[in-house]
Short mmCIF file of C-alpha atoms in Angstrom, two decimals:
data_model
loop_
_atom_site.label_atom_id
_atom_site.label_comp_id
_atom_site.label_asym_id
_atom_site.label_seq_id
_atom_site.Cartn_x
_atom_site.Cartn_y
_atom_site.Cartn_z
CA UNK A 13 11.82 -34.01 -146.00
CA UNK A 14 14.10 -37.06 -145.82
CA UNK A 15 17.05 -36.50 -143.46
CA UNK A 16 20.45 -38.01 -144.24
CA UNK A 17 22.50 -38.65 -141.11
CA UNK A 18 24.91 -41.01 -139.39
CA UNK A 19 23.69 -44.19 -137.72
CA UNK A 20 25.31 -47.31 -136.25
CA UNK A 21 23.91 -50.12 -138.38
CA UNK A 22 24.21 -53.75 -137.33
CA UNK A 23 24.19 -55.73 -140.57
CA UNK A 24 24.45 -59.18 -138.97
CA UNK A 25 24.90 -60.92 -135.62
CA UNK A 26 28.27 -61.06 -133.83
CA UNK A 27 29.78 -58.28 -135.94
CA UNK A 28 30.76 -54.73 -134.94
CA UNK A 29 28.49 -51.77 -135.65
CA UNK A 30 29.10 -50.02 -138.94
CA UNK A 31 28.76 -46.22 -138.95
CA UNK A 32 26.76 -45.53 -142.12
CA UNK A 33 24.89 -42.69 -143.78
CA UNK A 34 21.19 -43.53 -143.53
CA UNK A 35 18.05 -41.88 -144.84
CA UNK A 36 15.41 -41.18 -142.20
CA UNK A 37 11.92 -40.72 -143.66
CA UNK A 38 9.64 -37.94 -142.37
CA UNK A 39 7.16 -38.89 -139.64
CA UNK A 40 3.81 -40.27 -140.79
CA UNK A 41 0.52 -39.64 -139.03
CA UNK A 42 0.89 -39.83 -135.22
CA UNK A 43 4.68 -40.12 -135.50
CA UNK A 44 7.52 -37.91 -134.28
CA UNK A 45 11.03 -37.45 -135.67
CA UNK A 46 13.62 -36.86 -132.96
CA UNK A 47 17.22 -35.67 -133.01
CA UNK A 48 19.03 -37.98 -130.55
CA UNK A 49 21.38 -36.00 -128.30
CA UNK A 50 22.56 -38.77 -125.95
CA UNK A 51 22.11 -42.52 -125.81
CA UNK A 52 23.17 -45.16 -123.29
CA UNK A 53 24.50 -48.63 -124.01
CA UNK A 54 22.44 -51.40 -122.43
CA UNK A 55 23.10 -55.12 -122.18
CA UNK A 56 19.79 -55.73 -124.00
CA UNK A 57 21.33 -54.16 -127.12
CA UNK A 58 24.27 -56.57 -126.77
CA UNK A 59 21.84 -59.49 -126.41
CA UNK A 60 20.68 -58.81 -129.98
CA UNK A 61 24.28 -58.89 -131.23
CA UNK A 62 24.94 -62.26 -129.56
CA UNK A 63 21.56 -63.77 -130.50
CA UNK A 64 20.30 -64.06 -126.91
CA UNK A 65 17.48 -61.71 -127.99
CA UNK A 66 16.20 -62.52 -131.46
CA UNK A 67 15.61 -59.59 -133.82
CA UNK A 68 15.67 -59.21 -137.63
CA UNK A 69 18.77 -57.79 -139.37
CA UNK A 70 19.92 -55.31 -140.56
CA UNK A 71 18.88 -53.20 -137.59
CA UNK A 72 19.56 -49.92 -135.77
CA UNK A 73 19.74 -50.78 -132.06
CA UNK A 74 19.57 -48.49 -129.02
CA UNK A 75 16.62 -47.81 -126.73
CA UNK A 76 17.93 -45.65 -123.85
CA UNK A 77 18.17 -42.05 -124.98
CA UNK A 78 17.11 -38.43 -124.88
CA UNK A 79 16.67 -35.92 -127.68
CA UNK A 80 14.83 -33.00 -129.20
CA UNK A 81 11.75 -33.18 -131.45
CA UNK A 82 12.71 -32.20 -135.01
CA UNK A 83 9.29 -32.56 -136.68
CA UNK A 84 5.90 -34.14 -136.09
CA UNK A 85 3.44 -35.96 -138.31
CA UNK A 86 -0.24 -35.21 -138.73
CA UNK A 87 -2.42 -35.47 -135.64
CA UNK A 88 0.42 -35.25 -133.10
CA UNK A 89 -0.63 -33.00 -130.19
CA UNK A 90 1.49 -34.16 -127.24
CA UNK A 91 4.80 -32.71 -128.48
CA UNK A 92 6.04 -30.02 -130.87
CA UNK A 93 9.38 -29.30 -132.57
CA UNK A 94 11.99 -28.16 -130.05
CA UNK A 95 10.54 -30.16 -127.12
CA UNK A 96 12.99 -32.27 -125.13
CA UNK A 97 11.86 -35.91 -125.06
CA UNK A 98 12.80 -39.42 -123.95
CA UNK A 99 11.93 -42.32 -126.30
CA UNK A 100 9.89 -45.10 -124.66
CA UNK A 101 10.71 -48.70 -125.60
CA UNK A 102 7.56 -49.62 -123.65
CA UNK A 103 4.99 -47.23 -125.15
CA UNK A 104 1.76 -46.12 -123.47
CA UNK A 105 -1.17 -46.01 -125.88
CA UNK A 106 -3.69 -45.46 -123.10
CA UNK A 107 -6.24 -47.70 -124.80
CA UNK A 108 -5.17 -51.36 -124.47
CA UNK A 109 -6.01 -53.63 -121.51
CA UNK A 110 -2.59 -53.22 -119.90
CA UNK A 111 -2.65 -49.43 -120.18
CA UNK A 112 -6.18 -49.26 -118.77
CA UNK A 113 -5.41 -51.58 -115.83
CA UNK A 114 -3.82 -49.85 -112.81
CA UNK A 115 -1.56 -52.90 -112.33
CA UNK A 116 -0.36 -53.02 -115.94
CA UNK A 117 2.43 -51.24 -117.78
CA UNK A 118 3.37 -53.43 -120.76
CA UNK A 119 1.37 -51.64 -123.47
CA UNK A 120 0.22 -54.05 -126.18
CA UNK A 121 1.63 -51.66 -128.81
CA UNK A 122 5.14 -52.70 -127.72
CA UNK A 123 7.50 -54.09 -130.33
CA UNK A 124 8.17 -57.20 -128.19
CA UNK A 125 6.26 -59.56 -130.44
CA UNK A 126 4.46 -59.77 -133.77
CA UNK A 127 5.73 -56.68 -135.58
CA UNK A 128 9.31 -56.93 -134.33
CA UNK A 129 11.61 -54.49 -136.05
CA UNK A 130 8.97 -52.30 -137.67
CA UNK A 131 6.83 -49.26 -136.90
CA UNK A 132 3.24 -49.97 -135.74
CA UNK A 133 2.06 -49.74 -139.38
CA UNK A 134 4.41 -52.56 -140.37
CA UNK A 135 6.96 -50.46 -142.28
CA UNK A 136 10.35 -48.90 -141.54
CA UNK A 137 11.60 -45.28 -141.64
CA UNK A 138 15.28 -46.16 -142.20
CA UNK A 139 17.05 -46.88 -145.48
CA UNK A 140 20.77 -47.49 -146.02
CA UNK A 141 22.44 -48.26 -149.36
CA UNK A 142 18.98 -48.84 -150.81
CA UNK A 143 18.09 -51.43 -148.15
CA UNK A 144 15.34 -51.15 -145.55
CA UNK A 145 16.79 -51.16 -142.02
CA UNK A 146 14.79 -52.52 -139.07
CA UNK A 147 13.83 -50.55 -135.97
CA UNK A 148 14.54 -51.84 -132.45
CA UNK A 149 11.82 -51.81 -129.76
CA UNK A 150 10.12 -48.93 -131.58
CA UNK A 151 12.97 -46.62 -130.55
CA UNK A 152 16.29 -47.17 -132.45
CA UNK A 153 18.47 -44.56 -130.77
CA UNK A 154 21.92 -45.41 -132.21
CA UNK A 155 21.35 -42.80 -134.92
CA UNK A 156 21.42 -39.02 -135.14
CA UNK A 157 17.71 -38.98 -136.05
CA UNK A 158 14.98 -41.51 -135.39
CA UNK A 159 11.22 -41.79 -135.88
CA UNK A 160 8.91 -42.83 -133.03
CA UNK A 161 5.20 -43.37 -132.64
CA UNK A 162 3.72 -40.60 -130.48
CA UNK A 163 2.75 -43.20 -127.84
CA UNK A 164 6.50 -43.90 -127.48
CA UNK A 165 7.63 -40.35 -126.65
CA UNK A 166 7.60 -38.60 -123.26
CA UNK A 167 8.01 -34.83 -123.11
CA UNK A 168 10.36 -33.82 -120.29
CA UNK A 169 11.56 -30.69 -118.47
CA UNK A 170 13.31 -28.40 -120.95
CA UNK A 171 16.07 -27.72 -118.39
CA UNK A 172 16.98 -31.42 -117.96
CA UNK A 173 20.56 -32.39 -118.94
CA UNK A 174 19.97 -34.90 -121.74
CA UNK A 175 23.33 -36.67 -121.32
CA UNK A 176 22.22 -37.67 -117.79
CA UNK A 177 18.43 -38.18 -118.01
CA UNK A 178 18.82 -40.47 -121.04
CA UNK A 179 19.34 -43.18 -118.37
CA UNK A 180 15.71 -42.71 -117.31
CA UNK A 181 14.82 -44.15 -120.73
CA UNK A 182 15.84 -47.62 -119.53
CA UNK A 183 18.55 -48.53 -117.04
CA UNK A 184 17.74 -46.31 -114.10
CA UNK A 185 13.94 -46.58 -114.32
CA UNK A 186 14.09 -50.34 -114.85
CA UNK A 187 16.18 -51.00 -111.73
CA UNK A 188 14.73 -48.33 -109.45
CA UNK A 189 11.17 -49.31 -110.40
CA UNK A 190 11.84 -53.04 -109.87
CA UNK A 191 12.50 -52.15 -106.22
CA UNK A 192 9.93 -49.43 -105.51
CA UNK A 193 7.15 -50.41 -107.95
CA UNK A 194 7.31 -54.15 -108.67
CA UNK A 195 8.68 -55.54 -105.39
CA UNK A 196 7.41 -52.62 -103.27
CA UNK A 197 10.37 -52.97 -100.91
CA UNK A 198 9.46 -51.97 -97.34
CA UNK A 199 11.39 -50.05 -94.69
CA UNK A 200 13.59 -52.34 -92.60
CA UNK A 201 13.61 -55.17 -95.11
CA UNK A 202 16.56 -57.19 -96.41
CA UNK A 203 17.34 -57.28 -100.15
CA UNK A 204 19.78 -59.14 -102.40
CA UNK A 205 20.74 -57.88 -105.86
CA UNK A 206 22.34 -60.29 -108.34
CA UNK A 207 24.31 -58.33 -110.96
CA UNK A 208 25.83 -54.89 -110.45
CA UNK A 209 25.67 -53.27 -113.86
CA UNK A 210 23.82 -50.00 -114.34
CA UNK A 211 20.42 -51.62 -113.76
CA UNK A 212 21.55 -53.58 -110.69
CA UNK A 213 23.02 -50.41 -109.17
CA UNK A 214 19.69 -48.68 -109.84
CA UNK A 215 17.93 -51.48 -107.93
CA UNK A 216 20.25 -50.67 -105.00
CA UNK A 217 19.27 -46.97 -105.25
CA UNK A 218 15.60 -48.05 -105.16
CA UNK A 219 16.04 -50.41 -102.20
CA UNK A 220 17.82 -47.68 -100.26
CA UNK A 221 15.17 -45.09 -101.15
CA UNK A 222 12.50 -47.54 -99.94
CA UNK A 223 14.27 -47.82 -96.56
CA UNK A 224 15.74 -51.34 -96.76
CA UNK A 225 18.00 -51.93 -93.76
CA UNK A 226 20.26 -54.50 -95.41
CA UNK A 227 21.19 -54.49 -99.09
CA UNK A 228 23.39 -57.38 -100.22
CA UNK A 229 25.11 -56.94 -103.58
CA UNK A 230 26.15 -60.09 -105.47
CA UNK A 231 28.52 -60.15 -108.46
CA UNK A 232 31.41 -62.27 -109.75
CA UNK A 233 33.29 -59.02 -110.55
CA UNK A 234 34.52 -57.58 -107.25
CA UNK A 235 35.58 -54.36 -109.03
CA UNK A 236 31.90 -53.40 -108.90
CA UNK A 237 31.68 -53.47 -105.08
CA UNK A 238 32.98 -49.97 -104.33
CA UNK A 239 30.29 -48.31 -106.43
CA UNK A 240 27.59 -50.61 -105.02
CA UNK A 241 28.58 -49.52 -101.50
CA UNK A 242 28.66 -45.86 -102.54
CA UNK A 243 25.02 -46.21 -103.69
CA UNK A 244 23.78 -48.02 -100.58
CA UNK A 245 24.84 -51.68 -100.51
CA UNK A 246 25.58 -52.80 -96.93
CA UNK A 247 27.28 -56.10 -97.91
CA UNK A 248 29.01 -57.22 -101.11
CA UNK A 249 29.63 -60.88 -101.88
CA UNK A 250 31.36 -62.68 -104.74
CA UNK A 251 30.03 -66.21 -105.40
CA UNK A 252 33.55 -67.21 -106.49
CA UNK A 253 34.74 -66.75 -102.89
CA UNK A 254 32.59 -69.63 -101.61
CA UNK A 255 32.61 -73.36 -102.20
CA UNK A 256 28.86 -73.71 -101.75
CA UNK A 257 25.85 -72.40 -103.73
CA UNK A 258 25.26 -68.68 -103.33
CA UNK A 259 21.69 -69.13 -102.10
CA UNK A 260 23.02 -71.13 -99.14
CA UNK A 261 25.48 -68.32 -98.37
CA UNK A 262 22.63 -65.78 -98.40
CA UNK A 263 20.40 -68.03 -96.27
CA UNK A 264 23.13 -68.21 -93.61
CA UNK A 265 23.93 -64.49 -93.77
CA UNK A 266 20.30 -63.52 -93.24
CA UNK A 267 19.04 -66.31 -90.99
CA UNK A 268 16.65 -67.85 -93.51
CA UNK A 269 16.73 -65.75 -96.66
CA UNK A 270 16.16 -62.19 -97.85
CA UNK A 271 12.76 -60.49 -98.05
CA UNK A 272 13.40 -59.41 -101.64
CA UNK A 273 15.82 -60.68 -104.27
CA UNK A 274 16.45 -59.29 -107.74
CA UNK A 275 18.05 -61.03 -110.72
CA UNK A 276 19.53 -58.27 -112.88
CA UNK A 277 21.72 -60.31 -115.23
CA UNK A 278 19.52 -62.34 -117.56
CA UNK A 279 20.79 -65.86 -116.81
CA UNK A 280 18.57 -68.80 -115.92
CA UNK A 281 20.96 -70.18 -113.25
CA UNK A 282 21.03 -66.87 -111.37
CA UNK A 283 17.24 -66.52 -111.68
CA UNK A 284 16.79 -69.82 -109.81
CA UNK A 285 19.51 -68.90 -107.30
CA UNK A 286 17.79 -65.57 -106.59
CA UNK A 287 14.47 -67.33 -106.04
CA UNK A 288 16.07 -69.88 -103.68
CA UNK A 289 17.77 -67.11 -101.68
CA UNK A 290 14.59 -65.31 -100.65
CA UNK A 291 12.62 -66.25 -97.51
CA UNK A 292 10.72 -69.53 -98.12
CA UNK A 293 7.29 -68.33 -96.98
CA UNK A 294 6.99 -64.65 -97.82
CA UNK A 295 10.07 -63.85 -99.91
CA UNK A 296 9.64 -62.10 -103.25
CA UNK A 297 12.06 -62.59 -106.14
CA UNK A 298 11.96 -60.32 -109.19
CA UNK A 299 13.37 -61.15 -112.64
CA UNK A 300 14.74 -57.90 -114.13
CA UNK A 301 17.34 -59.16 -116.61
CA UNK A 302 16.10 -60.11 -120.09
CA UNK A 303 15.86 -63.94 -120.22
CA UNK A 304 17.97 -65.58 -122.95
CA UNK A 305 16.06 -66.86 -126.00
CA UNK A 306 15.25 -70.59 -126.20
CA UNK A 307 16.35 -71.35 -122.63
CA UNK A 308 14.07 -72.94 -120.06
CA UNK A 309 14.24 -73.06 -116.26
CA UNK A 310 13.83 -76.26 -114.27
CA UNK A 311 13.25 -75.79 -110.56
CA UNK A 312 11.75 -77.55 -107.55
CA UNK A 313 8.09 -76.39 -107.29
CA UNK A 314 8.39 -76.69 -103.50
CA UNK A 315 10.27 -73.37 -103.71
CA UNK A 316 6.98 -71.69 -104.65
CA UNK A 317 4.58 -73.99 -102.82
CA UNK A 318 5.84 -72.75 -99.45
CA UNK A 319 4.72 -69.21 -100.31
CA UNK A 320 7.45 -67.40 -102.21
CA UNK A 321 6.43 -65.05 -105.04
CA UNK A 322 8.30 -65.01 -108.35
CA UNK A 323 7.69 -61.90 -110.43
CA UNK A 324 8.85 -60.29 -113.62
CA UNK A 325 9.34 -56.58 -114.18
CA UNK A 326 9.56 -54.71 -117.49
CA UNK A 327 10.70 -51.08 -117.38
CA UNK A 328 10.39 -51.18 -113.59
CA UNK A 329 6.61 -51.58 -113.74
CA UNK A 330 6.20 -47.89 -114.66
CA UNK A 331 3.51 -46.67 -117.02
CA UNK A 332 6.07 -45.05 -119.27
CA UNK A 333 4.47 -41.86 -120.54
CA UNK A 334 3.09 -40.98 -117.10
CA UNK A 335 6.20 -41.91 -115.11
CA UNK A 336 9.17 -40.70 -117.19
CA UNK A 337 8.44 -36.94 -116.91
CA UNK A 338 7.91 -37.40 -113.14
CA UNK A 339 11.18 -39.32 -112.76
CA UNK A 340 13.00 -36.55 -114.65
CA UNK A 341 11.37 -33.98 -112.32
CA UNK A 342 12.51 -36.05 -109.30
CA UNK A 343 16.06 -36.09 -110.70
CA UNK A 344 15.94 -32.31 -111.12
CA UNK A 345 14.83 -32.06 -107.47
CA UNK A 346 17.87 -34.23 -106.54
CA UNK A 347 15.70 -37.06 -105.18
CA UNK A 348 18.21 -39.54 -106.65
CA UNK A 349 21.60 -39.42 -108.39
CA UNK A 350 22.50 -40.57 -111.90
CA UNK A 351 26.14 -39.48 -112.17
CA UNK A 352 27.62 -42.61 -110.51
CA UNK A 353 25.91 -44.75 -113.17
CA UNK A 354 27.84 -42.98 -115.95
CA UNK A 355 31.37 -44.41 -116.24
CA UNK A 356 32.37 -43.16 -119.69
CA UNK A 357 31.18 -40.55 -122.18
CA UNK A 358 32.23 -41.31 -125.75
CA UNK A 359 31.58 -39.72 -129.15
CA UNK A 360 28.97 -41.62 -131.19
CA UNK A 361 31.58 -42.90 -133.67
CA UNK A 362 33.26 -44.85 -130.84
CA UNK A 363 30.16 -46.96 -130.15
CA UNK A 364 32.08 -50.22 -130.70
CA UNK A 365 34.56 -49.19 -127.99
CA UNK A 366 31.58 -48.53 -125.72
CA UNK A 367 30.35 -52.08 -126.21
CA UNK A 368 33.85 -53.42 -125.52
CA UNK A 369 33.77 -51.55 -122.19
CA UNK A 370 30.37 -53.13 -121.42
CA UNK A 371 31.59 -56.65 -122.23
CA UNK A 372 34.73 -56.29 -120.10
CA UNK A 373 32.69 -55.11 -117.09
CA UNK A 374 34.15 -51.61 -117.15
#
């Protein structure tokens, strides 16, 4: 049965979302149709609007969500109608090289590449005004109903509050995992976090959970400092308050650089600054923010020659299908908080206002 429902369609770049009636096709073999109950707004969605992340239009964005299975296609065994689930923008097929390797988590079935904007079979499940609408990262959560491949769905605790655990679908897991999984922050270490949005704050939660003794939060918006401190930052610095490069400030503050630095913005200048601010011989710098399309980094190779490590992290290094249910269970056991990451709760029709709040740093 085709479902008609509301969705926020982005018809072209740099325009607001348009709330439209869309038709959502039934799930095909190994697919799941999900009723989205809550979705978060992430800067990566905004990157598509501005062109910093290139995707085909028209498109239904959104990738951080939680919902309930409405129906399943043939051959689906992992979930059934009524199950609470979190969509996975990094799927876990369990068969590709990255899934089979203990160190890997970026499943090759991800939509970051060849088939961008379509289901794994190369088609779409969304139609609006007779036009095919593209999917986003295999998830597309800015709609009342969406269709996912079964490798991109994690079944979670039926008691979990969906309007909170939706953050485990991207922002929280991405930041927390960058600290505890990718960097493997150690007790007593010193960390610097560049960018204090939802993901940056989640890095702070991870650094604190890992036992870091000093957590330095860096942002050009000082309004973000109170929340950073609430979540575990020991120092907060605004690069605008200094007349020298921020990496020099951090070097002086820490007597030679931090053990771990995290770039959680998605800018090339801050990526290089984060690298330069970690200890020259054994410092580790992790790129967490999505890099802007068509931009390159130029840096002095001596920065790496002396021993630093520069790493990337997608979805916090977690194997999605394995990790998401466990992270939800940890939240239910109060091992970490999510409430401070939620600043506003809006009805779906006010999605454009939500993006305005994101862009103004609120």
